Short mmCIF file of C-alpha atoms and ligand atoms in Angstrom, two decimals:
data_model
loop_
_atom_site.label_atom_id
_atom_site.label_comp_id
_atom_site.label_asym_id
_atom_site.label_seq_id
_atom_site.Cartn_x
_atom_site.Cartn_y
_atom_site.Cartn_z
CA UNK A 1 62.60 -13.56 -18.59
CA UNK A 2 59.96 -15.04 -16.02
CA UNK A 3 57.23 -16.93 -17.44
CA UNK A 4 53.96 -16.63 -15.57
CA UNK A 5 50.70 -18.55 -16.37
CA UNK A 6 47.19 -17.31 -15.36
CA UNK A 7 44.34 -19.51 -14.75
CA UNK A 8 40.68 -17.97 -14.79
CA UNK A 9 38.29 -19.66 -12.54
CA UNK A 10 35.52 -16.86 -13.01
CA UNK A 11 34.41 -15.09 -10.04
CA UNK A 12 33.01 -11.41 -9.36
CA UNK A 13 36.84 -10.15 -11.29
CA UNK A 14 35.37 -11.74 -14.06
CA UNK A 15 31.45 -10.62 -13.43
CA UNK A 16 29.36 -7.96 -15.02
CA UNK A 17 26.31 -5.95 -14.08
CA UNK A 18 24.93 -2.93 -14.19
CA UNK A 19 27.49 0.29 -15.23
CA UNK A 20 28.36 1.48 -11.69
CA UNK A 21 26.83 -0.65 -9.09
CA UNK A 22 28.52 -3.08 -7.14
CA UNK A 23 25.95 -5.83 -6.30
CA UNK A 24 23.60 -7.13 -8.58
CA UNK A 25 26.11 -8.45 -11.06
CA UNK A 26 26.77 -12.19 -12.09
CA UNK A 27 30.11 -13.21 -11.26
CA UNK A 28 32.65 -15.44 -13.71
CA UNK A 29 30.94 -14.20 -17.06
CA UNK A 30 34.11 -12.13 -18.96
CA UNK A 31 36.52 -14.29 -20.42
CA UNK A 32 39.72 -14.44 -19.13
CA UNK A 33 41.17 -12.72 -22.31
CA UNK A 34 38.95 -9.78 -20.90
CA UNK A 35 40.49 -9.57 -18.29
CA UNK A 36 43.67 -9.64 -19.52
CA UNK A 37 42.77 -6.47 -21.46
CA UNK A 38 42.34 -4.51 -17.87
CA UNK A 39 45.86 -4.36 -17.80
CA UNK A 40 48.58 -1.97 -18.22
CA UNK A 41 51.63 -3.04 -20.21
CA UNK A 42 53.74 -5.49 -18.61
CA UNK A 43 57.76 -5.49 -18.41
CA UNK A 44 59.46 -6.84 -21.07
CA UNK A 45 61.23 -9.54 -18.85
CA UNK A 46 57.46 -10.94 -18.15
CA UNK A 47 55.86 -13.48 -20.40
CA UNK A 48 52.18 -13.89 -19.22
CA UNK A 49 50.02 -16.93 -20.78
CA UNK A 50 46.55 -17.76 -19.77
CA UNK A 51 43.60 -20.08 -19.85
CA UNK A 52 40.32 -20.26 -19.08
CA UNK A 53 39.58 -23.83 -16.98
CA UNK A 54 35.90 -22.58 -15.72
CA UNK A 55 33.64 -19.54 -15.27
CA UNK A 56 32.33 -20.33 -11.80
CA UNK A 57 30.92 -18.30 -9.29
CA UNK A 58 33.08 -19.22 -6.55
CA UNK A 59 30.02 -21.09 -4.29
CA UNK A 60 29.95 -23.65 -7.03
CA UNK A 61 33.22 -24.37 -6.80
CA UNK A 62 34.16 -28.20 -5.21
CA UNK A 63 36.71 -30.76 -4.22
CA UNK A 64 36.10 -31.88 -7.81
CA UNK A 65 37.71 -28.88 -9.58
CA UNK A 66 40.51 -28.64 -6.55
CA UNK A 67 41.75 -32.00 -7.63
CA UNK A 68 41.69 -30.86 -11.09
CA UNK A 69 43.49 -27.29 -10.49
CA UNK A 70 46.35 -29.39 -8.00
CA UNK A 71 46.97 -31.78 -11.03
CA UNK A 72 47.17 -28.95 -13.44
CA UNK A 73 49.31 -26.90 -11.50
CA UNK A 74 51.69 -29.56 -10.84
CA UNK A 75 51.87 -31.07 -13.81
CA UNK A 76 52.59 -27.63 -15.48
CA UNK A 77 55.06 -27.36 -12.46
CA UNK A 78 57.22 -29.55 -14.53
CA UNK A 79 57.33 -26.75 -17.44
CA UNK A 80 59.21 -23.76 -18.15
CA UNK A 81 56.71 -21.42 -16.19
CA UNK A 82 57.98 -19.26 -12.94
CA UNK A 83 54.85 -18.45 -11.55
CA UNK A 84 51.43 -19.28 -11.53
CA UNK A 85 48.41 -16.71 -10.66
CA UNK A 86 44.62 -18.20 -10.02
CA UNK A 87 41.66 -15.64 -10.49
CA UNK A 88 38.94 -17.67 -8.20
CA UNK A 89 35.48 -15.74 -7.01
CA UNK A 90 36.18 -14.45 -2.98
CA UNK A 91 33.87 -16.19 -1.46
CA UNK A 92 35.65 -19.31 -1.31
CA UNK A 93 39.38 -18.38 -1.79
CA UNK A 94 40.19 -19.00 1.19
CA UNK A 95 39.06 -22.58 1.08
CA UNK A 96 40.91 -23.05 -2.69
CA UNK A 97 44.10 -21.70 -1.54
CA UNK A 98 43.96 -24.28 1.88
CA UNK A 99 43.46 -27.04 -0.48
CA UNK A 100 46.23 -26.25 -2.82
CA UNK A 101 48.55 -25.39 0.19
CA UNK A 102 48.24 -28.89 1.12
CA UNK A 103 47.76 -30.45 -2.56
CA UNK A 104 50.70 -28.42 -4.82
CA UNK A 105 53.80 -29.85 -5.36
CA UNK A 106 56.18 -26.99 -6.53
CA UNK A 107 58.21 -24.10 -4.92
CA UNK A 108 57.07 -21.80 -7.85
CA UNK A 109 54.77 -19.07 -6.51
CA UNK A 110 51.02 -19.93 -6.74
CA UNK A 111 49.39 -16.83 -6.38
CA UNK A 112 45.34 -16.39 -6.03
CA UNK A 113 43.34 -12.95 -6.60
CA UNK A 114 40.19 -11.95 -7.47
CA UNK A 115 38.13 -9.00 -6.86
CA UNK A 116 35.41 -7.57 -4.22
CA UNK A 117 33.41 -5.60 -7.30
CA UNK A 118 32.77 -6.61 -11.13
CA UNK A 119 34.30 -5.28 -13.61
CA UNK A 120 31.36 -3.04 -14.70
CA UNK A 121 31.55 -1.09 -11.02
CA UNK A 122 33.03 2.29 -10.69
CA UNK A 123 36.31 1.86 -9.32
CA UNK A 124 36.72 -1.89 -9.85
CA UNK A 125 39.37 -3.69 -7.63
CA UNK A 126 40.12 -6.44 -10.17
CA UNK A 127 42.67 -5.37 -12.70
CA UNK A 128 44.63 -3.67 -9.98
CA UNK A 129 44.50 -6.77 -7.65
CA UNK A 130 45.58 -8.71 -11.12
CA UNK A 131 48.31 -6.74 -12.04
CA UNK A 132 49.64 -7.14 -8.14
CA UNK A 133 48.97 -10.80 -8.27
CA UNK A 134 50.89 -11.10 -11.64
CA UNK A 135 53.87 -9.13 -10.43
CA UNK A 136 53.96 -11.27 -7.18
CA UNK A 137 54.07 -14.19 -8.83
CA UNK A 138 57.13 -13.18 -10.65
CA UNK A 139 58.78 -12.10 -7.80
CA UNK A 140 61.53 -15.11 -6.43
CA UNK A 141 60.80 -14.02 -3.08
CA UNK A 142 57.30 -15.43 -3.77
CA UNK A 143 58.75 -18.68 -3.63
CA UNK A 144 58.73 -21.62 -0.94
CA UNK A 145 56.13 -19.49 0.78
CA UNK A 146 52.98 -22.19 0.18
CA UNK A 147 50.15 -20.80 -1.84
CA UNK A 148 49.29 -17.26 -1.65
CA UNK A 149 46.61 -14.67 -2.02
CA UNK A 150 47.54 -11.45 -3.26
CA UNK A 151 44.72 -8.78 -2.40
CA UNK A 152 44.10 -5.51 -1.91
CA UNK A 153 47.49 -4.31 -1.69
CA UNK A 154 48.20 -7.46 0.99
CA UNK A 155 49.88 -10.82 0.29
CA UNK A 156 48.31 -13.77 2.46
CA UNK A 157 49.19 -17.25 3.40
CA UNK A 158 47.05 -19.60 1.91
CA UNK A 159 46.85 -21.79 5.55
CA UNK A 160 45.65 -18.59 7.07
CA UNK A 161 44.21 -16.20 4.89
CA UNK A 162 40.17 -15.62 5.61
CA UNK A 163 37.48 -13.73 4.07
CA UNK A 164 35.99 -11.35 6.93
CA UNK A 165 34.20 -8.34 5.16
CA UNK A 166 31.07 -9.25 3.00
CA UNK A 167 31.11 -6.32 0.68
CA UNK A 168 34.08 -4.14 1.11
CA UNK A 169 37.10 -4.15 -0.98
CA UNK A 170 40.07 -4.85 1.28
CA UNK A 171 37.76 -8.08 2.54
CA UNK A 172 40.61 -10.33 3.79
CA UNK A 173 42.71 -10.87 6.69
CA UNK A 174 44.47 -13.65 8.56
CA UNK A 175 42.82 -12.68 11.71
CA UNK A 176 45.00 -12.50 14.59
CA UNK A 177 48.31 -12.69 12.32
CA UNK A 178 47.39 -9.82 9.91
CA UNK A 179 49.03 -10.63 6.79
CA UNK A 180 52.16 -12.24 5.09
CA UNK A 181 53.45 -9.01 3.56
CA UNK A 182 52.23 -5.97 1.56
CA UNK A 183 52.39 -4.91 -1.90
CA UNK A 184 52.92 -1.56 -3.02
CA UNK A 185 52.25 -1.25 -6.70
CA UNK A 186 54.48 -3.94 -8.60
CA UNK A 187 56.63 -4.57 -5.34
CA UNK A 188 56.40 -7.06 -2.57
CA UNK A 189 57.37 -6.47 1.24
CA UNK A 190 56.99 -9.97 3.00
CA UNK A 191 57.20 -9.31 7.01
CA UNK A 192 56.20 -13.01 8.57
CA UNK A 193 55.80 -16.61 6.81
CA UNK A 194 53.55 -19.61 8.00
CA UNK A 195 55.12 -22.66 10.09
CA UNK A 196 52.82 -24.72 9.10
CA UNK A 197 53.21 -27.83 6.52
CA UNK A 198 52.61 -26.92 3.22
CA UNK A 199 53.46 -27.99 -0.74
CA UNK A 200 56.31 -29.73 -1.66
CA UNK A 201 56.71 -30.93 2.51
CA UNK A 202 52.58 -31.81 2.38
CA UNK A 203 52.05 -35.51 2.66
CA UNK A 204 49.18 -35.24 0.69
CA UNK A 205 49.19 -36.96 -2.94
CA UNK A 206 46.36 -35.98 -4.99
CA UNK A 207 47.45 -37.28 -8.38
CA UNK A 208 45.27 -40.39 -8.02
CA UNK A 209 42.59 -39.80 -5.60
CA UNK A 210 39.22 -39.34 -7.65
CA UNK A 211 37.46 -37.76 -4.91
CA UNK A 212 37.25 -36.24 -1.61
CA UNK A 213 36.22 -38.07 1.51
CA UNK A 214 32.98 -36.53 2.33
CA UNK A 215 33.35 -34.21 5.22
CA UNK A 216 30.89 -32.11 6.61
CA UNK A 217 30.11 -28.80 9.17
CA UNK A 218 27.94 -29.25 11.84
CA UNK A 219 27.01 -25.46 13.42
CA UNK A 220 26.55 -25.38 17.16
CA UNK A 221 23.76 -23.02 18.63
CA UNK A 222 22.08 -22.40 21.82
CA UNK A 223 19.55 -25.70 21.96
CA UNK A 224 20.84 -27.28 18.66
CA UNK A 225 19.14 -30.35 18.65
CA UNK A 226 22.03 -33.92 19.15
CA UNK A 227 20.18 -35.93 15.85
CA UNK A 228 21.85 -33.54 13.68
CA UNK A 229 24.79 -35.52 14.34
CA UNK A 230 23.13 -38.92 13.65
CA UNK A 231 22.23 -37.84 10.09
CA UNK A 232 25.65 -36.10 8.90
CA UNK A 233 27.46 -39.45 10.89
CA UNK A 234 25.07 -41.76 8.83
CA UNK A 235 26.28 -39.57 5.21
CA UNK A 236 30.17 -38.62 5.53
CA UNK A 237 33.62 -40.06 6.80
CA UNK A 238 34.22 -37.04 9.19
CA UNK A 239 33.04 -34.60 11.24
CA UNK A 240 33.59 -30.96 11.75
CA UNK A 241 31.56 -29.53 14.45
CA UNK A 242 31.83 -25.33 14.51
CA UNK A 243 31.58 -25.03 18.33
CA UNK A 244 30.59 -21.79 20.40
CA UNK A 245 33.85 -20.25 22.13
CA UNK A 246 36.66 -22.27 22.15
CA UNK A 247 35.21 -25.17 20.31
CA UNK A 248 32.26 -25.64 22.65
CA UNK A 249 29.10 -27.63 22.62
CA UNK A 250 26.40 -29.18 25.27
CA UNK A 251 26.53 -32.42 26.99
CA UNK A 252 24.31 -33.95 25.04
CA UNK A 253 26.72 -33.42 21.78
CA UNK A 254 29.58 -34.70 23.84
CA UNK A 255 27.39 -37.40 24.99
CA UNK A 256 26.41 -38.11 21.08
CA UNK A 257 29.72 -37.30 19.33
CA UNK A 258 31.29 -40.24 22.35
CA UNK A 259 28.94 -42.64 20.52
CA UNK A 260 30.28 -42.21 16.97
CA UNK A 261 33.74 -42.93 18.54
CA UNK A 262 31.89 -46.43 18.37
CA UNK A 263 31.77 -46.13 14.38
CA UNK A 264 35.16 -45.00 13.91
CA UNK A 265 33.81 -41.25 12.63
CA UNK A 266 36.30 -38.35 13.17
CA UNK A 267 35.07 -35.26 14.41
CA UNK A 268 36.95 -32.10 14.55
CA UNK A 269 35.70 -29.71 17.06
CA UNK A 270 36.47 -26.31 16.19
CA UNK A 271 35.28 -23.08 16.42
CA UNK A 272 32.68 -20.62 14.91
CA UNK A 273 34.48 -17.37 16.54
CA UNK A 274 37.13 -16.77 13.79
CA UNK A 275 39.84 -15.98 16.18
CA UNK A 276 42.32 -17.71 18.70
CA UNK A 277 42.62 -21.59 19.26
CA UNK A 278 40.76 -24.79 19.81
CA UNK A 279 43.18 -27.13 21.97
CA UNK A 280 43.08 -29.93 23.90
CA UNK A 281 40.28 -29.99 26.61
CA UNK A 282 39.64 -33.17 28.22
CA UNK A 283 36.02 -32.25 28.94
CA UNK A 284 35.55 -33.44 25.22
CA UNK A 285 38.63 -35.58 24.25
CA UNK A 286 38.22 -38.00 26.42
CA UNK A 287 36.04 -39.52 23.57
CA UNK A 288 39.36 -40.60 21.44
CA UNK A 289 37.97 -39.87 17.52
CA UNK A 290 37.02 -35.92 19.08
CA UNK A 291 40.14 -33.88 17.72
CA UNK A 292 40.85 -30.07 18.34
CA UNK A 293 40.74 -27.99 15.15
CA UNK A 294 44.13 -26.08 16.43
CA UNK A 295 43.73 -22.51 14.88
CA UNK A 296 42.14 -23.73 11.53
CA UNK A 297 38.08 -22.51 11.25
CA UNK A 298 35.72 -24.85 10.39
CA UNK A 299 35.84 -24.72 6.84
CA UNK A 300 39.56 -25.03 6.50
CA UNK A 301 39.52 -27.76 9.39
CA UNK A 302 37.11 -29.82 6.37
CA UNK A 303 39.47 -29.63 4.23
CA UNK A 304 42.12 -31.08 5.97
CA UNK A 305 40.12 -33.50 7.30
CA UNK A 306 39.09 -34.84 3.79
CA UNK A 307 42.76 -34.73 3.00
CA UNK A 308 44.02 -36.86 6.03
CA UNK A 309 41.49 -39.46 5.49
CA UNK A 310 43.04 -40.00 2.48
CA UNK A 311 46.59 -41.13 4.59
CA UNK A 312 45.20 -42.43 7.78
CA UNK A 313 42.55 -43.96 9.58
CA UNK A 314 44.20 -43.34 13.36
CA UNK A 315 42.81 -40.22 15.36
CA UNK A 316 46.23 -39.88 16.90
CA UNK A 317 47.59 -39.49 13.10
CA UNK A 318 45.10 -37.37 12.52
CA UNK A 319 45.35 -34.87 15.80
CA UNK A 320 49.04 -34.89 14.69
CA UNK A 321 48.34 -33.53 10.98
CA UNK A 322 46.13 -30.93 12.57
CA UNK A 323 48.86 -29.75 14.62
CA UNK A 324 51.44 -29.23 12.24
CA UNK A 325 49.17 -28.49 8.79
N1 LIG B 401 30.05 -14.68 -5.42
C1 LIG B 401 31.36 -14.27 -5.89
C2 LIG B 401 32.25 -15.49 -5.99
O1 LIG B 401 32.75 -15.95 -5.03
C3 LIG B 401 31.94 -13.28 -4.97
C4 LIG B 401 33.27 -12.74 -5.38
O2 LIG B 401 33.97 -13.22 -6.23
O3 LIG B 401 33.66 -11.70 -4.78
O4 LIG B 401 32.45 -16.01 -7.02
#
């Protein structure tokens, strides 16, 4: 018997709108016993509990609730349960299942899903993205993999996985890398795994921390004015600039970003492209608290930012963490 324990966040898997359409709707308003209804009958050898912990579209989702979910899942780690499956609203799933990569504390599979159209649409994708998630999460191959997002017939790494399609149902990729595996109906076919740090090997200890270190995303553009910088520095403990190419900005960033090296701030330079790496360039680490986002995109490269402020205070610490996390 594998015991498997579903956690409802909300999202559009659990939104409703108009019979039919696909926009329009308002996401995380079905319970998660709702949801649960969607289903066809499970095997016998599956126990599946569930709980509701919020009904949140996914853009008001925050470091708050990831501490919460870590704590929960680990602390149910401890139980009888196998498996654990997360339904969580798309548009920031990919920045859930990076925090509980790094903040999870079990082997067990951690699965997230969700769903590109409510549940009201013709053709919904949630109760088939469900049922996949749920059968992944039973599956002991799912395990020691990191977090994972089962969708639209694809499993993802949590490190990795992105959102890259703003309306269309198989809406995820991990961009150069494709995917972890496939599904095909209630069976998994894993084909590569991550190298990167994650869980149980994290060094990341959440089950104190009350909050987040403030972190925030500074976009680069053509022109984008340097005092930008100046107000984000004067509000948060890091930096994350999304640079143009491979992490790029103008002189007078460099020149600016050099000064808050002054004030101890961190700044991650990454990039807003979505594909390939940010390494070492000494054109703008020669400034020592500048640190190259490695293949992580801005908004993952916040997270783990947050997260290593929380263990160190040295840059060199810190470019180390973002190479092997
Ligand atoms: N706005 C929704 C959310 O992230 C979108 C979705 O779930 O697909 O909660």
């Amino acid at each position: 018997m594998r015991h498997i324990h579903l956690i409802a966040t909300g999202g559009t898997i659990a939104g409703t709108g108009q019979a039919g359409k696909t926009s329009g709707y308002e996401a995380g308003s079905l319970p998660v016993s709702s949801l649960l209804r969607t289903l066809p009958p499970l095997p016998a050898d599956l126990r599946l509990t569930a709980e509701q912990i919020c009904s949140l579209d996914s853009n008001e989702v925050d470091g708050g609730l990831w501490l919460r979910l870590a704590r929960h899942i680990n602390q149910l780690a401890q139980t009888d349960i196998d498996g654990f499956v997360l339904t969580h609203g798309t548009d920031t799933m990919d920045e859930t299942a990076y925090f509980l990569n790094l903040a999870v504390k079990t082997q067990k599979p951690v699965v997230i899903t969700g769903a590109m159209r409510p549940s009201t649409a013709a053709s919904a994708d949630g109760p088939f993205n469900l049922w996949q998630a749920i059968h992944l999460a039973a599956k002991p191959e799912a395990a020691g993999k990191g977090v994972l997002v089962c969708f639209c017939d694809s499993i993802y790494s949590g490190r990795d996985v992105q959102k890259v399609n703003t309306y269309k149902t198989d809406a995820f990729n991990e961009q150069d890398i494709s995917c972890l595996g496939y599904m095909r109906d209630d069976q998994c076919y894993f084909l590569n795994s991550s190298l990167a740090v994650h869980t149980t090997a994290s060094c990341f200890d959440v089950s104190s921390l009350t909050e987040l270190p403030r972190v925030d995303i500074l976009y680069f553009y053509a022109g984008a004015p340097e005092d930008a910088l100046d107000f984000y520095a004067s509000r948060a403990q890091g930096l994350v600039i999304a640079g143009t190419g491979s992490g790029n900005y103008s002189s007078r960033w460099v020149k600016k970003i050099r000064e808050l090296s002054a004030r101890r701030l961190p700044v991650v330079r990454a990039s807003r492209i979505g594909h390939g790496i940010v390494s070492r360039d000494p054109h703008f680490e020669d400034s020592d608290n500048c640190i190259p986002a490695f293949t992580l995109p801005p908004q993952k490269a916040r997270i783990l930012l947050s997260l290593a402020l929380t263990v160190t205070d040295s840059f060199e610490e810190m470019e180390e963490i973002f190479r092997k996390y």
